[in-house]
Amino acid sequence: MKDNRLAGKVAVVTGASSGIGQGIAVAMGRAGASVVINYHSDEDGARTTQQQIEQGGSQAIIMQADVGKQEEAQQLIDAAIKHFGRLDILVNNAGVQQDKDFLEMTLEDWEKVMSTNLTGHFLCAQAAAREFVKRQVQPQERTSAGNIIFISSVHDIIPWAGRANYTAAKGGLQMLMKTLAQELAKYKIRVNAISPGAIKTDINRQEWETEEGKQKMLSQIPYGRIGEPEDIAKVAVWLATDEADYITGTTLYVDGGMTLYPSFG
Ligand code: NAD
C-alpha cells in the first residue's frame, strides 16, 4: 500500500536488484520516494525492482555500478541529482560473501569482500555526504540534510568462523558509521546502520534451501522465524523519515533476537 512518508525525497539504494536492497528500494518507492536502483550484474533483477516501484506510482531509474570503484560510486550519486534534482537518502546495502577457512583465505578473497562491503560503503557515503553538506539545514529544524543508512549485519558483533573477511568488513562498518555520525552531525546529516540477522535472500540460499540448514538457522533465532527482506525494508523506511530525526550513530539490530546469545536460553 502506498503512503506519503517519503514523498518528495530521493533515495539511492545500492545492490537493489535482489534481496534486502530490492525490498528497501520497493518499500521506499511505496512510501513516495523516487529511487535510483543500483545493480552490479543482474540487470533483469534491477528491472523487476523498477517495475514494482513504478506500479506503486513512484519513479525509478536503474544504474549499473561497482560500488568499490570510485568513479562509479560518484556516478551513482550524480545520477540522483541529474534525474531527480536532489538526493536525500543513501542506503549502502551492496554486499558479498566469499567464505573460506582462514588458513586457506587468499588476498583476493579478502580484497573482494573489503572492496564491496567496506570500501564501497565509504565511497558512496563520501559522495553522498559531499552533496548533503550543500544543504543549509539549521540545528533547530526537525529534519536532516540527508540520511545515510548502512546495511551491516549481526556479524558486526558476532564472530563467524570461516568468514574473517566478511566479519572484519562488517565490524569496520560499525566504526565507519559511528565516526561519520559524529563527524557529520554538525551538517545535520544522520548516519545509522541496520544489522540484519538471518534474512531469506540469495546470499544464504544454500543454508535455508535444505531442511537441515533451515533448522540450524532457526536454532539461532529465538523469535522462531527466518526474516524476509520486508522486515528490514520497513525499518529502513522509518529510519529515513523525520520521525527518526533524533536518531544518529545507532545500529538497529533487526534479527529476531539472534544477538541475544540464544544458546544460553
Ligand atoms: P543479495 O546477494 O541478494 O544482495 C547483495 C546485492 O549486492 C546483490 O544485488 C549484488 O549484486 C550486490 N552487489 C555485490 N557486489 C556489488 C558491487 N561491487 N557493487 C554494487 N552492488 C554489488 O543478498 P542480501 O542478503 O540481500 O544482502 C544485502 C546486504 O545485507 C549485504 O550487505 C549483506 O551483507 C547484508 N546482510 C544480509 C543478511 C542475510 O541474512 N541475508 C544478514 C545480514 C546482513
PDB file of C-alpha atoms and ligand atoms in Angstrom:
ATOM      1  CA  MET A   1       0.000   0.000   0.000  1.00  0.00           C
ATOM      2  CA  LYS A   2       1.355   3.444  -0.955  1.00  0.00           C
ATOM      3  CA  ASP A   3       1.882   6.104   1.670  1.00  0.00           C
ATOM      4  CA  ASN A   4       3.497   9.514   1.557  1.00  0.00           C
ATOM      5  CA  ARG A   5       6.061   9.300   4.318  1.00  0.00           C
ATOM      6  CA  LEU A   6       8.947   9.853   1.876  1.00  0.00           C
ATOM      7  CA  ALA A   7       7.072  11.937  -0.703  1.00  0.00           C
ATOM      8  CA  GLY A   8       9.399  14.381  -2.479  1.00  0.00           C
ATOM      9  CA  LYS A   9      12.510  12.533  -1.278  1.00  0.00           C
ATOM     10  CA  VAL A  10      15.115  10.875  -3.493  1.00  0.00           C
ATOM     11  CA  ALA A  11      16.907   7.683  -2.485  1.00  0.00           C
ATOM     12  CA  VAL A  12      19.904   5.798  -3.883  1.00  0.00           C
ATOM     13  CA  VAL A  13      19.882   2.110  -2.944  1.00  0.00           C
ATOM     14  CA  THR A  14      22.988   0.057  -3.764  1.00  0.00           C
ATOM     15  CA  GLY A  15      22.712  -3.619  -4.680  1.00  0.00           C
ATOM     16  CA  ALA A  16      18.989  -3.173  -5.300  1.00  0.00           C
ATOM     17  CA  SER A  17      18.494  -5.882  -7.923  1.00  0.00           C
ATOM     18  CA  SER A  18      17.827  -8.573  -5.316  1.00  0.00           C
ATOM     19  CA  GLY A  19      17.156  -9.424  -1.687  1.00  0.00           C
ATOM     20  CA  ILE A  20      17.249  -6.772   1.006  1.00  0.00           C
ATOM     21  CA  GLY A  21      18.248  -3.941  -1.374  1.00  0.00           C
ATOM     22  CA  GLN A  22      15.342  -4.751  -3.680  1.00  0.00           C
ATOM     23  CA  GLY A  23      12.975  -4.859  -0.687  1.00  0.00           C
ATOM     24  CA  ILE A  24      14.210  -1.471   0.553  1.00  0.00           C
ATOM     25  CA  ALA A  25      14.039   0.177  -2.893  1.00  0.00           C
ATOM     26  CA  VAL A  26      10.458  -1.023  -3.409  1.00  0.00           C
ATOM     27  CA  ALA A  27       9.388  -0.004   0.113  1.00  0.00           C
ATOM     28  CA  MET A  28      10.927   3.465  -0.284  1.00  0.00           C
ATOM     29  CA  GLY A  29       9.127   3.819  -3.625  1.00  0.00           C
ATOM     30  CA  ARG A  30       5.848   2.791  -1.976  1.00  0.00           C
ATOM     31  CA  ALA A  31       6.472   5.470   0.643  1.00  0.00           C
ATOM     32  CA  GLY A  32       6.625   8.039  -2.154  1.00  0.00           C
ATOM     33  CA  ALA A  33      10.371   8.382  -2.769  1.00  0.00           C
ATOM     34  CA  SER A  34      11.960   8.495  -6.220  1.00  0.00           C
ATOM     35  CA  VAL A  35      14.639   5.819  -6.346  1.00  0.00           C
ATOM     36  CA  VAL A  36      17.985   5.259  -8.071  1.00  0.00           C
ATOM     37  CA  ILE A  37      18.299   1.475  -8.273  1.00  0.00           C
ATOM     38  CA  ASN A  38      21.933   0.396  -8.379  1.00  0.00           C
ATOM     39  CA  TYR A  39      22.836  -3.039  -9.670  1.00  0.00           C
ATOM     40  CA  HIS A  40      26.154  -4.752 -10.278  1.00  0.00           C
ATOM     41  CA  SER A  41      25.445  -7.559 -12.771  1.00  0.00           C
ATOM     42  CA  ASP A  42      21.754  -8.527 -12.617  1.00  0.00           C
ATOM     43  CA  GLU A  43      20.018  -6.057 -14.925  1.00  0.00           C
ATOM     44  CA  ASP A  44      16.827  -8.159 -15.035  1.00  0.00           C
ATOM     45  CA  GLY A  45      16.604  -8.006 -11.259  1.00  0.00           C
ATOM     46  CA  ALA A  46      17.002  -4.230 -11.384  1.00  0.00           C
ATOM     47  CA  ARG A  47      14.209  -4.003 -13.987  1.00  0.00           C
ATOM     48  CA  THR A  48      11.943  -6.019 -11.697  1.00  0.00           C
ATOM     49  CA  THR A  49      12.667  -3.581  -8.867  1.00  0.00           C
ATOM     50  CA  GLN A  50      11.945  -0.666 -11.212  1.00  0.00           C
ATOM     51  CA  GLN A  51       8.639  -2.173 -12.385  1.00  0.00           C
ATOM     52  CA  GLN A  52       7.482  -2.742  -8.820  1.00  0.00           C
ATOM     53  CA  ILE A  53       8.262   0.866  -7.885  1.00  0.00           C
ATOM     54  CA  GLU A  54       6.555   2.266 -10.977  1.00  0.00           C
ATOM     55  CA  GLN A  55       3.498   0.060 -10.438  1.00  0.00           C
ATOM     56  CA  GLY A  56       3.246   1.643  -6.994  1.00  0.00           C
ATOM     57  CA  GLY A  57       3.143   5.103  -8.585  1.00  0.00           C
ATOM     58  CA  SER A  58       6.699   6.329  -7.894  1.00  0.00           C
ATOM     59  CA  GLN A  59       9.615   6.998 -10.233  1.00  0.00           C
ATOM     60  CA  ALA A  60      12.782   4.924 -10.508  1.00  0.00           C
ATOM     61  CA  ILE A  61      15.864   4.749 -12.706  1.00  0.00           C
ATOM     62  CA  ILE A  62      18.437   1.977 -12.837  1.00  0.00           C
ATOM     63  CA  MET A  63      22.214   2.468 -12.753  1.00  0.00           C
ATOM     64  CA  GLN A  64      24.897  -0.150 -13.207  1.00  0.00           C
ATOM     65  CA  ALA A  65      27.892   0.483 -10.932  1.00  0.00           C
ATOM     66  CA  ASP A  66      30.510  -1.381  -8.949  1.00  0.00           C
ATOM     67  CA  VAL A  67      30.372   0.481  -5.633  1.00  0.00           C
ATOM     68  CA  GLY A  68      34.011  -0.407  -4.947  1.00  0.00           C
ATOM     69  CA  LYS A  69      35.158   1.803  -7.852  1.00  0.00           C
ATOM     70  CA  GLN A  70      35.359   5.498  -7.006  1.00  0.00           C
ATOM     71  CA  GLU A  71      34.221   6.843 -10.347  1.00  0.00           C
ATOM     72  CA  GLU A  72      31.226   4.517 -10.484  1.00  0.00           C
ATOM     73  CA  ALA A  73      30.173   5.299  -6.909  1.00  0.00           C
ATOM     74  CA  GLN A  74      30.287   9.012  -7.801  1.00  0.00           C
ATOM     75  CA  GLN A  75      28.230   8.420 -10.961  1.00  0.00           C
ATOM     76  CA  LEU A  76      25.551   6.789  -8.829  1.00  0.00           C
ATOM     77  CA  ILE A  77      25.144   9.856  -6.647  1.00  0.00           C
ATOM     78  CA  ASP A  78      25.370  12.161  -9.694  1.00  0.00           C
ATOM     79  CA  ALA A  79      22.518  10.198 -11.311  1.00  0.00           C
ATOM     80  CA  ALA A  80      20.176  11.141  -8.472  1.00  0.00           C
ATOM     81  CA  ILE A  81      20.958  14.837  -8.923  1.00  0.00           C
ATOM     82  CA  LYS A  82      20.797  14.678 -12.708  1.00  0.00           C
ATOM     83  CA  HIS A  83      17.499  12.806 -12.932  1.00  0.00           C
ATOM     84  CA  PHE A  84      15.630  13.911  -9.830  1.00  0.00           C
ATOM     85  CA  GLY A  85      17.365  17.183  -8.902  1.00  0.00           C
ATOM     86  CA  ARG A  86      18.274  16.174  -5.361  1.00  0.00           C
ATOM     87  CA  LEU A  87      19.407  13.415  -3.007  1.00  0.00           C
ATOM     88  CA  ASP A  88      18.006  12.756   0.467  1.00  0.00           C
ATOM     89  CA  ILE A  89      18.764   9.136   1.325  1.00  0.00           C
ATOM     90  CA  LEU A  90      21.661   6.774   0.616  1.00  0.00           C
ATOM     91  CA  VAL A  91      21.136   3.128   1.502  1.00  0.00           C
ATOM     92  CA  ASN A  92      24.523   1.402   1.393  1.00  0.00           C
ATOM     93  CA  ASN A  93      23.350  -2.170   1.001  1.00  0.00           C
ATOM     94  CA  ALA A  94      25.640  -3.857  -1.555  1.00  0.00           C
ATOM     95  CA  GLY A  95      27.448  -6.821  -0.058  1.00  0.00           C
ATOM     96  CA  VAL A  96      29.062 -10.141  -0.910  1.00  0.00           C
ATOM     97  CA  GLN A  97      30.375 -13.200   0.897  1.00  0.00           C
ATOM     98  CA  GLN A  98      33.428 -15.175  -0.155  1.00  0.00           C
ATOM     99  CA  ASP A  99      33.708 -17.717   2.647  1.00  0.00           C
ATOM    100  CA  LYS A 100      36.957 -19.580   3.231  1.00  0.00           C
ATOM    101  CA  ASP A 101      38.749 -21.081   6.223  1.00  0.00           C
ATOM    102  CA  PHE A 102      41.218 -18.502   7.462  1.00  0.00           C
ATOM    103  CA  LEU A 103      44.241 -20.711   6.756  1.00  0.00           C
ATOM    104  CA  GLU A 104      43.138 -21.020   3.123  1.00  0.00           C
ATOM    105  CA  MET A 105      41.890 -17.458   2.584  1.00  0.00           C
ATOM    106  CA  THR A 106      43.684 -15.671  -0.255  1.00  0.00           C
ATOM    107  CA  LEU A 107      44.356 -11.961  -0.520  1.00  0.00           C
ATOM    108  CA  GLU A 108      41.888 -11.988  -3.412  1.00  0.00           C
ATOM    109  CA  ASP A 109      39.135 -13.447  -1.175  1.00  0.00           C
ATOM    110  CA  TRP A 110      39.880 -10.760   1.402  1.00  0.00           C
ATOM    111  CA  GLU A 111      40.010  -7.845  -1.057  1.00  0.00           C
ATOM    112  CA  LYS A 112      36.860  -8.841  -2.919  1.00  0.00           C
ATOM    113  CA  VAL A 113      34.777  -8.630   0.245  1.00  0.00           C
ATOM    114  CA  MET A 114      36.520  -5.496   1.545  1.00  0.00           C
ATOM    115  CA  SER A 115      36.075  -3.721  -1.772  1.00  0.00           C
ATOM    116  CA  THR A 116      32.295  -4.107  -1.849  1.00  0.00           C
ATOM    117  CA  ASN A 117      31.363  -4.363   1.847  1.00  0.00           C
ATOM    118  CA  LEU A 118      33.608  -1.627   3.255  1.00  0.00           C
ATOM    119  CA  THR A 119      35.376   0.472   0.588  1.00  0.00           C
ATOM    120  CA  GLY A 120      32.198   0.652  -1.487  1.00  0.00           C
ATOM    121  CA  HIS A 121      30.244   1.914   1.516  1.00  0.00           C
ATOM    122  CA  PHE A 122      32.954   4.531   2.192  1.00  0.00           C
ATOM    123  CA  LEU A 123      32.962   5.756  -1.409  1.00  0.00           C
ATOM    124  CA  CYS A 124      29.178   6.071  -1.730  1.00  0.00           C
ATOM    125  CA  ALA A 125      28.861   7.671   1.719  1.00  0.00           C
ATOM    126  CA  GLN A 126      31.530  10.256   0.875  1.00  0.00           C
ATOM    127  CA  ALA A 127      29.962  11.155  -2.469  1.00  0.00           C
ATOM    128  CA  ALA A 128      26.516  11.454  -0.840  1.00  0.00           C
ATOM    129  CA  ALA A 129      27.791  13.459   2.144  1.00  0.00           C
ATOM    130  CA  ARG A 130      29.501  15.943  -0.193  1.00  0.00           C
ATOM    131  CA  GLU A 131      26.076  16.504  -1.717  1.00  0.00           C
ATOM    132  CA  PHE A 132      24.235  16.715   1.619  1.00  0.00           C
ATOM    133  CA  VAL A 133      26.584  19.380   3.053  1.00  0.00           C
ATOM    134  CA  LYS A 134      25.389  21.798   0.372  1.00  0.00           C
ATOM    135  CA  ARG A 135      22.055  21.992   2.187  1.00  0.00           C
ATOM    136  CA  GLN A 136      21.774  24.617   4.856  1.00  0.00           C
ATOM    137  CA  VAL A 137      19.583  22.942   7.468  1.00  0.00           C
ATOM    138  CA  GLN A 138      19.527  24.719  10.826  1.00  0.00           C
ATOM    139  CA  PRO A 139      20.070  22.786  14.080  1.00  0.00           C
ATOM    140  CA  GLN A 140      16.607  23.644  15.388  1.00  0.00           C
ATOM    141  CA  GLU A 141      14.835  22.240  12.321  1.00  0.00           C
ATOM    142  CA  ARG A 142      13.241  18.806  12.841  1.00  0.00           C
ATOM    143  CA  THR A 143      14.618  17.436   9.611  1.00  0.00           C
ATOM    144  CA  SER A 144      18.013  16.349   8.342  1.00  0.00           C
ATOM    145  CA  ALA A 145      20.160  17.499   5.429  1.00  0.00           C
ATOM    146  CA  GLY A 146      20.478  13.863   4.408  1.00  0.00           C
ATOM    147  CA  ASN A 147      20.394  10.318   5.627  1.00  0.00           C
ATOM    148  CA  ILE A 148      22.958   7.560   5.249  1.00  0.00           C
ATOM    149  CA  ILE A 149      21.884   4.034   6.178  1.00  0.00           C
ATOM    150  CA  PHE A 150      24.430   1.211   6.188  1.00  0.00           C
ATOM    151  CA  ILE A 151      23.141  -2.330   5.880  1.00  0.00           C
ATOM    152  CA  SER A 152      25.592  -4.087   8.155  1.00  0.00           C
ATOM    153  CA  SER A 153      24.997  -7.479   9.841  1.00  0.00           C
ATOM    154  CA  VAL A 154      24.716  -9.137  13.240  1.00  0.00           C
ATOM    155  CA  HIS A 155      28.250 -10.197  12.313  1.00  0.00           C
ATOM    156  CA  ASP A 156      29.444  -6.705  13.158  1.00  0.00           C
ATOM    157  CA  ILE A 157      29.404  -8.107  16.721  1.00  0.00           C
ATOM    158  CA  ILE A 158      29.076 -11.906  16.390  1.00  0.00           C
ATOM    159  CA  PRO A 159      32.292 -13.593  15.226  1.00  0.00           C
ATOM    160  CA  TRP A 160      31.750 -16.132  12.425  1.00  0.00           C
ATOM    161  CA  ALA A 161      34.370 -18.787  11.692  1.00  0.00           C
ATOM    162  CA  GLY A 162      35.258 -19.177   8.037  1.00  0.00           C
ATOM    163  CA  ARG A 163      34.260 -15.606   7.228  1.00  0.00           C
ATOM    164  CA  ALA A 164      37.125 -13.441   8.555  1.00  0.00           C
ATOM    165  CA  ASN A 165      36.812 -11.141   5.524  1.00  0.00           C
ATOM    166  CA  TYR A 166      33.051 -10.632   5.994  1.00  0.00           C
ATOM    167  CA  THR A 167      33.121 -10.081   9.767  1.00  0.00           C
ATOM    168  CA  ALA A 168      36.108  -7.712   9.522  1.00  0.00           C
ATOM    169  CA  ALA A 169      34.276  -5.650   6.895  1.00  0.00           C
ATOM    170  CA  LYS A 170      31.043  -5.532   8.919  1.00  0.00           C
ATOM    171  CA  GLY A 171      32.908  -4.719  12.135  1.00  0.00           C
ATOM    172  CA  GLY A 172      34.713  -1.943  10.271  1.00  0.00           C
ATOM    173  CA  LEU A 173      31.395  -0.664   9.001  1.00  0.00           C
ATOM    174  CA  GLN A 174      30.182  -0.228  12.550  1.00  0.00           C
ATOM    175  CA  MET A 175      33.022   2.202  13.361  1.00  0.00           C
ATOM    176  CA  LEU A 176      32.767   3.902   9.965  1.00  0.00           C
ATOM    177  CA  MET A 177      29.089   4.554  10.696  1.00  0.00           C
ATOM    178  CA  LYS A 178      29.705   5.887  14.212  1.00  0.00           C
ATOM    179  CA  THR A 179      32.606   8.092  13.145  1.00  0.00           C
ATOM    180  CA  LEU A 180      30.645   9.575  10.252  1.00  0.00           C
ATOM    181  CA  ALA A 181      27.645  10.158  12.519  1.00  0.00           C
ATOM    182  CA  GLN A 182      29.882  12.057  14.938  1.00  0.00           C
ATOM    183  CA  GLU A 183      31.745  13.985  12.230  1.00  0.00           C
ATOM    184  CA  LEU A 184      28.750  14.898  10.063  1.00  0.00           C
ATOM    185  CA  ALA A 185      26.190  15.738  12.753  1.00  0.00           C
ATOM    186  CA  LYS A 186      27.136  19.424  12.516  1.00  0.00           C
ATOM    187  CA  TYR A 187      25.834  19.399   8.941  1.00  0.00           C
ATOM    188  CA  LYS A 188      22.628  17.728  10.140  1.00  0.00           C
ATOM    189  CA  ILE A 189      23.467  14.538   8.270  1.00  0.00           C
ATOM    190  CA  ARG A 190      22.132  11.450  10.019  1.00  0.00           C
ATOM    191  CA  VAL A 191      24.157   8.248   9.759  1.00  0.00           C
ATOM    192  CA  ASN A 192      22.875   4.913  11.076  1.00  0.00           C
ATOM    193  CA  ALA A 193      23.130   1.193  10.460  1.00  0.00           C
ATOM    194  CA  ILE A 194      20.668  -1.643  10.293  1.00  0.00           C
ATOM    195  CA  SER A 195      22.145  -5.006  11.198  1.00  0.00           C
ATOM    196  CA  PRO A 196      20.004  -7.854   9.883  1.00  0.00           C
ATOM    197  CA  GLY A 197      20.022 -11.338  11.349  1.00  0.00           C
ATOM    198  CA  ALA A 198      19.156 -14.241   9.025  1.00  0.00           C
ATOM    199  CA  ILE A 199      17.089 -12.922   6.118  1.00  0.00           C
ATOM    200  CA  LYS A 200      15.960 -15.202   3.289  1.00  0.00           C
ATOM    201  CA  THR A 201      17.892 -13.980   0.204  1.00  0.00           C
ATOM    202  CA  ASP A 202      20.350 -15.291  -2.392  1.00  0.00           C
ATOM    203  CA  ILE A 203      23.344 -14.639  -0.116  1.00  0.00           C
ATOM    204  CA  ASN A 204      22.327 -17.501   2.224  1.00  0.00           C
ATOM    205  CA  ARG A 205      20.191 -19.593  -0.161  1.00  0.00           C
ATOM    206  CA  GLN A 206      22.448 -22.630   0.324  1.00  0.00           C
ATOM    207  CA  GLU A 207      21.626 -22.591   4.043  1.00  0.00           C
ATOM    208  CA  TRP A 208      17.817 -22.118   4.035  1.00  0.00           C
ATOM    209  CA  GLU A 209      17.204 -24.292   0.965  1.00  0.00           C
ATOM    210  CA  THR A 210      17.903 -27.553   2.805  1.00  0.00           C
ATOM    211  CA  GLU A 211      15.821 -28.697   5.798  1.00  0.00           C
ATOM    212  CA  GLU A 212      18.983 -29.249   7.851  1.00  0.00           C
ATOM    213  CA  GLY A 213      20.315 -25.772   7.042  1.00  0.00           C
ATOM    214  CA  LYS A 214      16.949 -24.185   7.808  1.00  0.00           C
ATOM    215  CA  GLN A 215      16.746 -25.910  11.214  1.00  0.00           C
ATOM    216  CA  LYS A 216      20.295 -24.780  12.023  1.00  0.00           C
ATOM    217  CA  MET A 217      19.351 -21.199  11.193  1.00  0.00           C
ATOM    218  CA  LEU A 218      16.161 -21.408  13.258  1.00  0.00           C
ATOM    219  CA  SER A 219      18.114 -22.739  16.250  1.00  0.00           C
ATOM    220  CA  GLN A 220      19.911 -19.359  16.303  1.00  0.00           C
ATOM    221  CA  ILE A 221      16.726 -17.250  16.139  1.00  0.00           C
ATOM    222  CA  PRO A 222      14.768 -17.029  19.410  1.00  0.00           C
ATOM    223  CA  TYR A 223      11.805 -15.417  17.623  1.00  0.00           C
ATOM    224  CA  GLY A 224      11.310 -18.647  15.652  1.00  0.00           C
ATOM    225  CA  ARG A 225      11.212 -17.494  12.043  1.00  0.00           C
ATOM    226  CA  ILE A 226      13.703 -16.596   9.343  1.00  0.00           C
ATOM    227  CA  GLY A 227      13.389 -12.926   8.344  1.00  0.00           C
ATOM    228  CA  GLU A 228      12.185 -11.597   4.993  1.00  0.00           C
ATOM    229  CA  PRO A 229      13.578  -8.538   3.125  1.00  0.00           C
ATOM    230  CA  GLU A 230      10.393  -6.638   4.114  1.00  0.00           C
ATOM    231  CA  ASP A 231      11.384  -6.933   7.783  1.00  0.00           C
ATOM    232  CA  ILE A 232      14.454  -4.826   7.012  1.00  0.00           C
ATOM    233  CA  ALA A 233      12.749  -2.595   4.440  1.00  0.00           C
ATOM    234  CA  LYS A 234      10.082  -1.348   6.880  1.00  0.00           C
ATOM    235  CA  VAL A 235      12.749  -0.309   9.371  1.00  0.00           C
ATOM    236  CA  ALA A 236      14.840   1.408   6.682  1.00  0.00           C
ATOM    237  CA  VAL A 237      11.840   3.466   5.527  1.00  0.00           C
ATOM    238  CA  TRP A 238      11.063   4.576   9.062  1.00  0.00           C
ATOM    239  CA  LEU A 239      14.723   5.397   9.773  1.00  0.00           C
ATOM    240  CA  ALA A 240      14.779   7.616   6.684  1.00  0.00           C
ATOM    241  CA  THR A 241      11.720   9.625   7.755  1.00  0.00           C
ATOM    242  CA  ASP A 242      11.757  12.658  10.020  1.00  0.00           C
ATOM    243  CA  GLU A 243      10.004  10.519  12.664  1.00  0.00           C
ATOM    244  CA  ALA A 244      13.514   9.229  13.347  1.00  0.00           C
ATOM    245  CA  ASP A 245      15.052  12.730  13.222  1.00  0.00           C
ATOM    246  CA  TYR A 246      16.784  12.429  16.594  1.00  0.00           C
ATOM    247  CA  ILE A 247      18.458   9.109  15.744  1.00  0.00           C
ATOM    248  CA  THR A 248      22.053   9.179  14.558  1.00  0.00           C
ATOM    249  CA  GLY A 249      25.050   6.929  15.217  1.00  0.00           C
ATOM    250  CA  THR A 250      22.846   3.961  16.103  1.00  0.00           C
ATOM    251  CA  THR A 251      22.731   0.373  14.918  1.00  0.00           C
ATOM    252  CA  LEU A 252      19.273  -1.200  14.871  1.00  0.00           C
ATOM    253  CA  TYR A 253      19.547  -4.981  15.173  1.00  0.00           C
ATOM    254  CA  VAL A 254      16.657  -6.465  13.201  1.00  0.00           C
ATOM    255  CA  ASP A 255      17.352 -10.104  13.909  1.00  0.00           C
ATOM    256  CA  GLY A 256      14.544 -11.917  15.751  1.00  0.00           C
ATOM    257  CA  GLY A 257      16.844 -11.985  18.769  1.00  0.00           C
ATOM    258  CA  MET A 258      19.893 -13.560  17.126  1.00  0.00           C
ATOM    259  CA  THR A 259      22.208 -11.267  19.096  1.00  0.00           C
ATOM    260  CA  LEU A 260      20.709 -12.456  22.436  1.00  0.00           C
ATOM    261  CA  TYR A 261      23.129 -15.419  22.791  1.00  0.00           C
ATOM    262  CA  PRO A 262      20.280 -17.912  22.171  1.00  0.00           C
ATOM    263  CA  SER A 263      22.368 -20.924  23.236  1.00  0.00           C
ATOM    264  CA  PHE A 264      22.111 -19.562  26.803  1.00  0.00           C
ATOM    265  CA  GLY A 265      18.308 -19.663  26.554  1.00  0.00           C
TER     266      GLY A 265
HETATM  267  P1  NAD B   1      21.924 -10.447  -2.121  1.00  0.00           P
HETATM  268  O1  NAD B   1      23.027 -11.293  -2.618  1.00  0.00           O
HETATM  269  O2  NAD B   1      20.557 -10.696  -2.631  1.00  0.00           O
HETATM  270  O3  NAD B   1      22.235  -8.909  -2.309  1.00  0.00           O
HETATM  271  C1  NAD B   1      23.515  -8.349  -2.393  1.00  0.00           C
HETATM  272  C2  NAD B   1      23.480  -7.345  -3.531  1.00  0.00           C
HETATM  273  O4  NAD B   1      24.719  -6.636  -3.607  1.00  0.00           O
HETATM  274  C3  NAD B   1      23.273  -8.036  -4.899  1.00  0.00           C
HETATM  275  O5  NAD B   1      22.230  -7.380  -5.583  1.00  0.00           O
HETATM  276  C4  NAD B   1      24.613  -7.849  -5.585  1.00  0.00           C
HETATM  277  O6  NAD B   1      24.512  -7.761  -6.983  1.00  0.00           O
HETATM  278  C5  NAD B   1      25.059  -6.527  -4.978  1.00  0.00           C
HETATM  279  N1  NAD B   1      26.498  -6.307  -5.148  1.00  0.00           N
HETATM  280  C6  NAD B   1      27.510  -7.167  -4.924  1.00  0.00           C
HETATM  281  N2  NAD B   1      28.686  -6.598  -5.220  1.00  0.00           N
HETATM  282  C7  NAD B   1      28.413  -5.339  -5.651  1.00  0.00           C
HETATM  283  C8  NAD B   1      29.210  -4.261  -6.101  1.00  0.00           C
HETATM  284  N3  NAD B   1      30.550  -4.352  -6.153  1.00  0.00           N
HETATM  285  N4  NAD B   1      28.586  -3.103  -6.473  1.00  0.00           N
HETATM  286  C9  NAD B   1      27.244  -2.998  -6.408  1.00  0.00           C
HETATM  287  N5  NAD B   1      26.436  -3.996  -5.976  1.00  0.00           N
HETATM  288  C10 NAD B   1      27.017  -5.155  -5.606  1.00  0.00           C
HETATM  289  O7  NAD B   1      21.951 -10.631  -0.522  1.00  0.00           O
HETATM  290  P2  NAD B   1      21.242  -9.774   0.620  1.00  0.00           P
HETATM  291  O8  NAD B   1      21.054 -10.705   1.733  1.00  0.00           O
HETATM  292  O9  NAD B   1      20.086  -9.024   0.107  1.00  0.00           O
HETATM  293  O10 NAD B   1      22.413  -8.773   1.033  1.00  0.00           O
HETATM  294  C11 NAD B   1      22.249  -7.377   1.152  1.00  0.00           C
HETATM  295  C12 NAD B   1      23.075  -6.857   2.311  1.00  0.00           C
HETATM  296  O11 NAD B   1      22.556  -7.379   3.532  1.00  0.00           O
HETATM  297  C13 NAD B   1      24.545  -7.265   2.269  1.00  0.00           C
HETATM  298  O12 NAD B   1      25.352  -6.164   2.654  1.00  0.00           O
HETATM  299  C14 NAD B   1      24.623  -8.372   3.304  1.00  0.00           C
HETATM  300  O13 NAD B   1      25.909  -8.488   3.869  1.00  0.00           O
HETATM  301  C15 NAD B   1      23.600  -7.891   4.308  1.00  0.00           C
HETATM  302  N6  NAD B   1      23.098  -8.920   5.203  1.00  0.00           N
HETATM  303  C16 NAD B   1      22.332  -9.944   4.752  1.00  0.00           C
HETATM  304  C17 NAD B   1      21.865 -10.900   5.649  1.00  0.00           C
HETATM  305  C18 NAD B   1      21.001 -12.060   5.231  1.00  0.00           C
HETATM  306  O14 NAD B   1      20.740 -12.941   6.065  1.00  0.00           O
HETATM  307  N7  NAD B   1      20.513 -12.125   4.012  1.00  0.00           N
HETATM  308  C19 NAD B   1      22.193 -10.799   7.001  1.00  0.00           C
HETATM  309  C20 NAD B   1      22.983  -9.756   7.428  1.00  0.00           C
HETATM  310  C21 NAD B   1      23.425  -8.803   6.527  1.00  0.00           C
END
